Coordinates of C-alpha atoms and ligand atoms in Angstrom, one line a residue:
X7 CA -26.4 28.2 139.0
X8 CA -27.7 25.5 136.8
X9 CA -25.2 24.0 133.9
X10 CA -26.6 23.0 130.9
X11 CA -25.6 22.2 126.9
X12 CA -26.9 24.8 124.0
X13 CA -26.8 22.4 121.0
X14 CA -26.9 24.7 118.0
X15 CA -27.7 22.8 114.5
X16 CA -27.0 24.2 110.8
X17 CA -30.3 26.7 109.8
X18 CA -30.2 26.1 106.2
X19 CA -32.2 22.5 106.1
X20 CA -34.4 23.7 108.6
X21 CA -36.0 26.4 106.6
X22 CA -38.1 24.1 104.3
X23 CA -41.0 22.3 104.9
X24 CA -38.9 19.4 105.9
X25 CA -37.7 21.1 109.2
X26 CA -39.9 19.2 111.5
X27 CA -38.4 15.4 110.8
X28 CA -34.9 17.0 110.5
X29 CA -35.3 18.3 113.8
X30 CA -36.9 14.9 115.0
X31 CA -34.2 12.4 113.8
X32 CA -31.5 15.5 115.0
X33 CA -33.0 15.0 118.5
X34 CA -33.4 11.2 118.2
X35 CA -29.7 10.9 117.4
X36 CA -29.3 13.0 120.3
X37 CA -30.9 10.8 122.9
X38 CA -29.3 7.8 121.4
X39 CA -25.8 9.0 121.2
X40 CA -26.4 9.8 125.1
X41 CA -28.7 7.0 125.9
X42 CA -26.4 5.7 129.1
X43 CA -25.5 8.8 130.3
X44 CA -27.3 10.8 132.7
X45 CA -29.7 13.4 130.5
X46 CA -32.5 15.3 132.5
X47 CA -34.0 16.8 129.6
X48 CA -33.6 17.8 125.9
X49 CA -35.8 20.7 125.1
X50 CA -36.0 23.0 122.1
X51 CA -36.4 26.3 122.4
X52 CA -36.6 28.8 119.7
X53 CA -34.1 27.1 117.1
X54 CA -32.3 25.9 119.3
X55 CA -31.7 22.5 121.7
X56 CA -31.0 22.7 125.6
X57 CA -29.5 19.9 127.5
X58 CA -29.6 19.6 131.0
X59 CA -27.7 16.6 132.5
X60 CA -29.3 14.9 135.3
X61 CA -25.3 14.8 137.3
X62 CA -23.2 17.7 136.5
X63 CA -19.9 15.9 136.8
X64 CA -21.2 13.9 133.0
X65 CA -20.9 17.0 131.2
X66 CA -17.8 16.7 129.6
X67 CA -19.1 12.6 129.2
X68 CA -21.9 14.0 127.1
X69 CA -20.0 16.7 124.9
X70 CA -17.7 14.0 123.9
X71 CA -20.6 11.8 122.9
X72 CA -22.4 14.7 120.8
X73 CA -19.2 16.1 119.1
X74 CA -20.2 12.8 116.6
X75 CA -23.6 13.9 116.5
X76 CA -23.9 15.1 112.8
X77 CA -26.3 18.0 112.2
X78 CA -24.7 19.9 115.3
X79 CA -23.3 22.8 114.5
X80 CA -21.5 23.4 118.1
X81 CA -22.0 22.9 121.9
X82 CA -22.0 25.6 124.2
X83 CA -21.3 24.4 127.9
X84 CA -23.4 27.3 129.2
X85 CA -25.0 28.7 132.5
X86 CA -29.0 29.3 133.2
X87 CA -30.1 31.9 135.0
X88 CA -33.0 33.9 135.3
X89 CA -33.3 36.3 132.2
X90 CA -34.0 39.4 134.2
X91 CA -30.8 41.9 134.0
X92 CA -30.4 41.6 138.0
X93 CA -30.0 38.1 137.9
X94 CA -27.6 38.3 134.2
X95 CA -25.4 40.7 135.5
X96 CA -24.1 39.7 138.2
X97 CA -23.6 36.0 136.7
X98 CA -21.8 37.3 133.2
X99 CA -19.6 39.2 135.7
X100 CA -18.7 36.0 137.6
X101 CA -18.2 34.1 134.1
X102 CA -16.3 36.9 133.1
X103 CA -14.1 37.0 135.9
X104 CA -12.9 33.5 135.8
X105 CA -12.3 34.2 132.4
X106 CA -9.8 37.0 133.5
X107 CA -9.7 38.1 129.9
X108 CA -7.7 41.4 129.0
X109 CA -10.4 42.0 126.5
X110 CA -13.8 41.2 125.5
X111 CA -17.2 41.9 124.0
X112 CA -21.0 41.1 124.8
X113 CA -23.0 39.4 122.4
X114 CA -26.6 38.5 122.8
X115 CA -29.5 36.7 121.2
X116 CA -32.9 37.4 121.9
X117 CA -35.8 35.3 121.1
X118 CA -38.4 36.7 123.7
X119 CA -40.3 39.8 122.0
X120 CA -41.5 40.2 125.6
X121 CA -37.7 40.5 126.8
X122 CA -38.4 45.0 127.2
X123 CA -35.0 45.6 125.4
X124 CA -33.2 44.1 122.3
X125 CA -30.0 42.8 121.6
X126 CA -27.9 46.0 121.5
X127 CA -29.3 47.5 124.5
X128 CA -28.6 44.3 126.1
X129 CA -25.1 43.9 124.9
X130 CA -24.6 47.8 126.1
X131 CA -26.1 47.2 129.7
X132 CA -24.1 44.1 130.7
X133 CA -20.6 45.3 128.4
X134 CA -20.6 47.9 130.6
X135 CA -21.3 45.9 134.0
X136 CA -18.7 42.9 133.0
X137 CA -16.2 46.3 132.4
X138 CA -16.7 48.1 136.1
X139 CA -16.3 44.6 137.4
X140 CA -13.5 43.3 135.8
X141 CA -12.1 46.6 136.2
X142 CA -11.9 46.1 139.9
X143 CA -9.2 43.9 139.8
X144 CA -7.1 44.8 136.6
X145 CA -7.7 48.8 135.4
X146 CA -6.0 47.8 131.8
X147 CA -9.1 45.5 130.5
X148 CA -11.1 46.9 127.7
X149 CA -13.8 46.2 125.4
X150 CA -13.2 45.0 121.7
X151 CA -15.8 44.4 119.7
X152 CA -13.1 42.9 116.8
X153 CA -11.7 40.0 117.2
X154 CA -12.1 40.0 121.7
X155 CA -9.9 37.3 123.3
X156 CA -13.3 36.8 125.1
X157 CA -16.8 36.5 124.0
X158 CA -19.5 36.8 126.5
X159 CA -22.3 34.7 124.6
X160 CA -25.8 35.7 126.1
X161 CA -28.8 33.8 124.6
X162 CA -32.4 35.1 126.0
X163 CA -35.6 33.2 126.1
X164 CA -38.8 33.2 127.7
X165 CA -38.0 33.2 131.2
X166 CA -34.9 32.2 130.9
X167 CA -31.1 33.4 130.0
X168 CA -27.9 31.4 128.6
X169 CA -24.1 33.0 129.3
X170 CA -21.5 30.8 127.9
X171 CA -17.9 32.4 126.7
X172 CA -16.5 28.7 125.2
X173 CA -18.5 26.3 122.7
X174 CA -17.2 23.5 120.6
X175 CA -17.3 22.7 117.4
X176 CA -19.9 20.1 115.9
X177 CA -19.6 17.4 113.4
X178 CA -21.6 19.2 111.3
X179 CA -23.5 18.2 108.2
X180 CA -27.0 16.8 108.4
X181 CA -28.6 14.4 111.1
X182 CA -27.6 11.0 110.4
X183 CA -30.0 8.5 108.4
X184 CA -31.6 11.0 106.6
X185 CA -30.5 10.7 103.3
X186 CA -30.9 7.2 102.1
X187 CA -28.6 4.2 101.8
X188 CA -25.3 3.7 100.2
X189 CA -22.8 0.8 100.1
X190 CA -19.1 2.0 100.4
X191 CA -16.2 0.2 99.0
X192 CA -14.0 -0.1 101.8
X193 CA -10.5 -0.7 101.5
X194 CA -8.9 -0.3 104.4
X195 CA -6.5 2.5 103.5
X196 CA -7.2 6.3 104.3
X197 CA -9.4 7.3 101.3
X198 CA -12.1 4.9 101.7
X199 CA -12.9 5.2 105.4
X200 CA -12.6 8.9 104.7
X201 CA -15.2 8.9 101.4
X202 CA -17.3 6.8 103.6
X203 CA -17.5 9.1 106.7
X204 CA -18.1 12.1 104.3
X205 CA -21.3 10.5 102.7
X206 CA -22.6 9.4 106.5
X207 CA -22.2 13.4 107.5
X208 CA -24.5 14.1 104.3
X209 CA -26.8 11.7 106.2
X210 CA -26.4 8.8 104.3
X211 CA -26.7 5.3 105.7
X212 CA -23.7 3.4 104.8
X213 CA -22.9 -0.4 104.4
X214 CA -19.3 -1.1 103.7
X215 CA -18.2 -4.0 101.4
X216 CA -14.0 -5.0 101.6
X217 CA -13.0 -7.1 99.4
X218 CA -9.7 -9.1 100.6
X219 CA -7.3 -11.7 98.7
X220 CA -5.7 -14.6 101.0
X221 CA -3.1 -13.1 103.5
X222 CA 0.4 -14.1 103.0
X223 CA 2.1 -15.5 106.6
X224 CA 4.0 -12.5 106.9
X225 CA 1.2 -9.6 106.7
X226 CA -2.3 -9.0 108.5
X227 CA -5.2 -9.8 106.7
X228 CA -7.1 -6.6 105.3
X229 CA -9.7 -8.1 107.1
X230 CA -9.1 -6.7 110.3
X231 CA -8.6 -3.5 109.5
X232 CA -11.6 -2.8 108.0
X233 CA -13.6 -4.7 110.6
X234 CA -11.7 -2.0 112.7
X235 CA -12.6 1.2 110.9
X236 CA -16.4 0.4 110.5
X237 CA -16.1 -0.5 114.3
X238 CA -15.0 3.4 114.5
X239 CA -17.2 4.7 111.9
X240 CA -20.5 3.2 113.5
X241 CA -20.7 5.8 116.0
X242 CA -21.4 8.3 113.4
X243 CA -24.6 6.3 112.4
X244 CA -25.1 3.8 115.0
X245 CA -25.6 0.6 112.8
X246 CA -23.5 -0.8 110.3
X247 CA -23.2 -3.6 108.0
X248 CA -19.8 -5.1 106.6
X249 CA -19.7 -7.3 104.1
X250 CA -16.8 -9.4 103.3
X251 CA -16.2 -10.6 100.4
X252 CA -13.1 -13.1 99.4
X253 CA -11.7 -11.7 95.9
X254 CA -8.5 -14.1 95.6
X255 CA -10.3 -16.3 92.8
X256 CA -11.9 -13.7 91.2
X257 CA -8.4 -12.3 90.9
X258 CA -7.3 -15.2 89.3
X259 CA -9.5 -15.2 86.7
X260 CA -8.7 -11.7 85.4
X261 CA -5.5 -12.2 85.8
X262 CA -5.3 -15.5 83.5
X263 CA -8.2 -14.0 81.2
X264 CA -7.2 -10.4 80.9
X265 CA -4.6 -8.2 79.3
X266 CA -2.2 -7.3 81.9
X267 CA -2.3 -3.7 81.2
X268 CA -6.1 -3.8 82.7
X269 CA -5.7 -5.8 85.5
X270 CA -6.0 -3.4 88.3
X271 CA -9.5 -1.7 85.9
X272 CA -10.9 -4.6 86.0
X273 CA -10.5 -5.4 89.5
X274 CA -12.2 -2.4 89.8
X275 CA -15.1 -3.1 87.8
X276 CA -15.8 -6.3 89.3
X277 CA -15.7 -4.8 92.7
X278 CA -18.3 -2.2 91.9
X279 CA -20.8 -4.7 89.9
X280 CA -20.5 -6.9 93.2
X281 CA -21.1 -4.2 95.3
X282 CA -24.2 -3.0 93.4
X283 CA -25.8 -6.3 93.8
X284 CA -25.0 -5.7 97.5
X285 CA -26.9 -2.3 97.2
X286 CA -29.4 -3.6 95.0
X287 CA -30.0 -6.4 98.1
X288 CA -29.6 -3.1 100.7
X289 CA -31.7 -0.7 98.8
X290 CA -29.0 1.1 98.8
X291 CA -28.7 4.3 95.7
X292 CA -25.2 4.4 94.8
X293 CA -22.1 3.3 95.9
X294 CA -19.1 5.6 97.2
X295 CA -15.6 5.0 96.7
X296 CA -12.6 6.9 97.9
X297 CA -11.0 7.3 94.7
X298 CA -9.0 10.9 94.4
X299 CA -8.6 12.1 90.7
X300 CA -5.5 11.2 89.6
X301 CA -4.1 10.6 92.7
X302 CA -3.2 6.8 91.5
X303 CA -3.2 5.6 88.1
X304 CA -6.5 4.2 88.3
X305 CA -7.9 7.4 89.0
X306 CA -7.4 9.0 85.8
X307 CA -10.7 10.5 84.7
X308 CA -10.6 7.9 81.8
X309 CA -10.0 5.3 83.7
X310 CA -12.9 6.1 86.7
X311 CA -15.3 6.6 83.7
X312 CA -14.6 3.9 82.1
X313 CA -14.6 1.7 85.6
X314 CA -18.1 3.0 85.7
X315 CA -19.4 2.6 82.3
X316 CA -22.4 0.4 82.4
X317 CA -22.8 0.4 86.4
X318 CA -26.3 1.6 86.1
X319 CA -25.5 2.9 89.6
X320 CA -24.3 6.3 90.9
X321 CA -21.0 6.2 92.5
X322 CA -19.9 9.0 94.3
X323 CA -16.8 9.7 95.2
X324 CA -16.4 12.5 97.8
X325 CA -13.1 12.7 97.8
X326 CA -12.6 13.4 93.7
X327 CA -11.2 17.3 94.5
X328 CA -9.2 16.7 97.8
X329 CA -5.9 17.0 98.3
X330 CA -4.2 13.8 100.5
X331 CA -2.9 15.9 103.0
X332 CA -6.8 17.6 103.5
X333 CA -8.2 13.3 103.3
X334 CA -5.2 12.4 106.1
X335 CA -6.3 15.7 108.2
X336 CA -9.9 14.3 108.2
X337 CA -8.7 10.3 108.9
X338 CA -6.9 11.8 112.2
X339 CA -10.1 13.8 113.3
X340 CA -12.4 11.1 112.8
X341 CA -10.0 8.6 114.4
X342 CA -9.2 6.4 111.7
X343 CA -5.8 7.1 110.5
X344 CA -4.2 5.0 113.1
X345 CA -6.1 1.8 111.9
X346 CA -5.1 2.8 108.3
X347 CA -1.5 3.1 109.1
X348 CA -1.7 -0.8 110.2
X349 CA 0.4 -3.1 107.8
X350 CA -1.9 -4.8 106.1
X351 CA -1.8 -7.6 102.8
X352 CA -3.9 -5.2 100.0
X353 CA -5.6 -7.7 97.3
X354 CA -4.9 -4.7 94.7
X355 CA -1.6 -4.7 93.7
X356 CA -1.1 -8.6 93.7
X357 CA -0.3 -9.2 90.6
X358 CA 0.4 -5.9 89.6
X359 CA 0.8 -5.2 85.9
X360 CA 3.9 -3.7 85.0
X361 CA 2.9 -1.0 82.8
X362 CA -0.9 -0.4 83.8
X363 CA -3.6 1.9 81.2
X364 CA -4.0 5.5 82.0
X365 CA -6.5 6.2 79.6
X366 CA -8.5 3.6 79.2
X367 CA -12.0 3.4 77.1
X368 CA -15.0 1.5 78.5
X369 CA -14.8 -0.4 75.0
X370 CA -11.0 -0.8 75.9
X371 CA -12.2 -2.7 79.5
X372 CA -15.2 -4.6 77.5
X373 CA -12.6 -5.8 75.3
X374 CA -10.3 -7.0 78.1
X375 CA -13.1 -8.9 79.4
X376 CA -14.3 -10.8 76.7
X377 CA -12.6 -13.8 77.7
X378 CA -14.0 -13.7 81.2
X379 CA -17.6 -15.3 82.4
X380 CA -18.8 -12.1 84.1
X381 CA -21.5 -13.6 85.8
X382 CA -20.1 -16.1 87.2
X383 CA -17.6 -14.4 88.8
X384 CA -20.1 -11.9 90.4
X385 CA -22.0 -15.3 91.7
X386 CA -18.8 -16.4 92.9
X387 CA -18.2 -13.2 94.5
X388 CA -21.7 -12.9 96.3
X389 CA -21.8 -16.8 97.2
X390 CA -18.1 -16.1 99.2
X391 CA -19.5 -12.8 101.1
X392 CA -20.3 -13.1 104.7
X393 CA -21.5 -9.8 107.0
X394 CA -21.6 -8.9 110.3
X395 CA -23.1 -6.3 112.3
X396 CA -22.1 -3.7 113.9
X397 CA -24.1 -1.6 116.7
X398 CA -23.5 1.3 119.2
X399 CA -25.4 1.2 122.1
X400 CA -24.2 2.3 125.7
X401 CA -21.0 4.0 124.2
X402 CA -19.8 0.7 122.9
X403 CA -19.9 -0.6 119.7
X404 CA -21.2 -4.4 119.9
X405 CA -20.9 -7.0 116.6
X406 CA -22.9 -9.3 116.0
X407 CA -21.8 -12.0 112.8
X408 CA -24.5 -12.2 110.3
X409 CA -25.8 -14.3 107.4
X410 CA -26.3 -12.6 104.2
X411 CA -29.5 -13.3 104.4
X412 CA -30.6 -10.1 102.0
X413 CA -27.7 -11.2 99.6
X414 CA -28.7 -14.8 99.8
X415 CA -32.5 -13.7 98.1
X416 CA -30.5 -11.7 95.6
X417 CA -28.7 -14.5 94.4
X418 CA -31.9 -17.1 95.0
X419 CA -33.6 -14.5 92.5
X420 CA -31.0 -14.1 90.2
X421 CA -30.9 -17.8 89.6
X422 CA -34.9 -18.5 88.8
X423 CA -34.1 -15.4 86.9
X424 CA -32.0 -17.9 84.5
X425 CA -34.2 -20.6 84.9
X426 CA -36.8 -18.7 83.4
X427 CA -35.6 -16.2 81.2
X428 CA -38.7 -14.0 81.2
X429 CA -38.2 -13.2 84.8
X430 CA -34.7 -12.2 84.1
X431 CA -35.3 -8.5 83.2
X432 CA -37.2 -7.9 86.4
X433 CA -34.3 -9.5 88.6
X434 CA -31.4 -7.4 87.0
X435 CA -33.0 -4.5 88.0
Ligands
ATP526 P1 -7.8 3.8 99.7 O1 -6.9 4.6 100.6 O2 -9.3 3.9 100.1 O3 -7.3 2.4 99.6 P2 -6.4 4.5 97.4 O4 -6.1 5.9 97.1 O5 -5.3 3.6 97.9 O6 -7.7 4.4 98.3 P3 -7.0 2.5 95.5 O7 -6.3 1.5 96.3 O8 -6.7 2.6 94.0 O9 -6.9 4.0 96.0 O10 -8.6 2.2 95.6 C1 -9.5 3.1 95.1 C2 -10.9 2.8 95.7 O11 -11.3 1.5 95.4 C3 -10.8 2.8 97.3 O12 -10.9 4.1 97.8 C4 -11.9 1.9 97.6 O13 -13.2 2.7 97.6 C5 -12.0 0.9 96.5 N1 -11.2 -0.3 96.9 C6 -9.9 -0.5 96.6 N2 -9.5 -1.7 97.2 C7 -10.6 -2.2 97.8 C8 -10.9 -3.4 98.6 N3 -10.0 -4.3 98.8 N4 -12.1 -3.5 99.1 C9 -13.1 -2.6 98.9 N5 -12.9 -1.5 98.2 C10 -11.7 -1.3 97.6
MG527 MG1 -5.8 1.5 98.4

């Protein structure tokens, strides 16, 4: 009896015109996520996608791989057979019987109008069958269509016929690269990583940017950490980009330029305007923090508004209406709590202020920043960045160090921008 993989994907982008390239990039994350691994064939067959390994012993080697295939809805290890009731019978009984359940139900599909019965019929004949067979052996087992400690899942097509009674559950969401870029503010704690994954399983593309002050003997740099949860995120998406960007001077500036109350707003803010002329250099549409409302005091809705003001940039923040305990549940499924939980030397609360603004105005920040050459400090923030690049191929995720090269044209343009001021509107867009 041949083994194979059902691959089920979400129906509800799949009705619109756009179903076709869904389904390609679905399968062409599919056949990358598995590229070393022994795959026979990926087929799909009336809505749905069938696997069959090329060595048996890989299977659990290749559900592991597409459990971070986003757009999967679940996995079904399952067994072909021939779809005529003599050869389904007897091969849902022998499911059935390892099983050794003390109660179950049938439930079919059937995408073959030729099949000559439909799906209750079907569900009927081989109910009762599994029942006189499992009977055999233990008198006490009965059907239950509610709730059945076992469900014998039969799926017919042309031809063909697949029993499964276990599946596991997908990553879910859409296939990725499908939805444009992003550029995600990556911090290193939990939220971030979190906000960044969440955007990637909307099929975003996402390049991170971390910003990190000068590590103190005593603590690990930031640096490491978040060069260790993109190295777990990539995965997901299968190419990533981290930029790094030194923010100790920047720091320094608004700390000896700026009210004190502010300090941690206007970090903020010049994070975000030197991560938009990282997405302006990616092509990226918005940028995605992992800010949590209210959760910190820099997350009051006056304060993320007024962090915002003038952005001319979407941010999104996917984790605005979740609870910590629903953002740490997600870090430990996706595998990067551990690397969060790391000690690390945070650049944001050095020189903490003692009483910071909860409710601060975007004329309030303005204000705070009069005193402070903002485009200098975003030069000085772009000219410090350096990248690298991050790839999984093989079921290993490879880096490679990279020169800013796109951020490097950016700034090139920004500066004959200045020269000649009549170029200037075209380069600050
Ligand atoms: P996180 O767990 O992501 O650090 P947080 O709840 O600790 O979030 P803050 O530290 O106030 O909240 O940061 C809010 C958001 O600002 C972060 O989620 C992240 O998107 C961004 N951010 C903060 N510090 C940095 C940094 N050093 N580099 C890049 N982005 C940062
Ligand atoms: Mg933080």
């Amino acid at each position: 009896m041949k083994r194979v993989l059902i691959l089920h994907y979400h129906e509800i982008w799949l009705k619109g015109g756009n179903k076709n390239y869904f389904l390609s990039r679905l399968r062409a994350a599919i056949r990358q996520s598995v590229a070393d691994l022994p795959v026979e064939s990926l087929e799909s067959i009336a809505e749905r996608l069938v696997l069959t390994p090329g060595d048996e012993a890989a299977l659990s080697r290749i559900v592991a791989r597409l459990r971070r295939v986003f757009g999967l809805a679940y996995i079904a290890p399952a067994r072909e057979v021939p779809s005529p009731l003599a050869a389904l019978g007897p091969a849902a009984c022998e499911m059935m019987a390892e099983k050794n359940p003390r109660n179950f139900a049938v439930r079919a599909k059937i995408a073959d109008s030729a099949y000559g019965m439909n799906s209750m019929e079907l569900e009927r004949e081989l109910g009762r069958a599994v029942l006189e067979h499992l009977r055999a052996r233990d008198a006490s087992v009965r059907v239950k269509l509610d709730e059945p400690e076992v469900t014998c899942q039969v799926e017919i097509v042309p031809g063909r016929a697949f029993l499964y009674a276990d599946r596991v559950e997908g990553a879910g969401g859409l296939p990725a690269v499908t939805s444009g870029r992003l550029v995600a503010l990556l911090s290193g704690g939990f939220d971030s990583a979190v906000a960044a994954y969440k955007m990637m399983r909307r099929g975003c593309h996402v390049t991170f940017a971390h910003f990190f002050g000068n590590p103190s003997p005593s603590c690990n740099s930031s640096r490491g950490v978040a060069e260790e949860l993109v190295r777990t995120l990539t995965p997901y998406q299968f190419t990533s980009r981290l930029y790094l960007i030194p923010f100790d001077a920047v720091q320094r500036q608004i700390v000896t330029g700026a009210h004190e109350s502010y300090r941690v707003l206007l970090y903020r803010r010049m994070m975000a305007r030197i991560a938009r002329e990282i997405a302006r250099a990616e092509h990226a549409r918005g940028l995605v923090t992992g800010d949590s409302v209210s959760q910190v005091a820099s997350q009051t809705l006056h304060n993320l508004a007024a962090i915002d003001h003038g952005l001319d940039l979407p941010v999104y923040r996917p984790l605005a209406g979740d609870d910590k305990a629903e953002i740490l549940r997600l870090a430990r499924q996706i595998g990067t709590y551990k690397i969060s939980c790391e000690p690390f030397e945070d650049c944001c609360p050095r020189f903490l202020p003692r009483a910071p603004a909860i409710f601060a105005s975007p004329q309030e920040l303005d204000g705070a920043e009069v005193g402070l050459d903002i485009e200098a400090l975003v030069r000085m923030g772009l000219e410090g960045a350096t990248c690298a690049d991050y790839r999984f191929e093989g079921g290993e995720v490879t880096v490679r160090l990279g020169w800013p090269r796109r951020l490097e044209n950016r700034l090139a343009g920004k500066r004959r921008a200045e020269r000649q001021p009549a170029a200037r509107d075209a380069a600050s867009n």
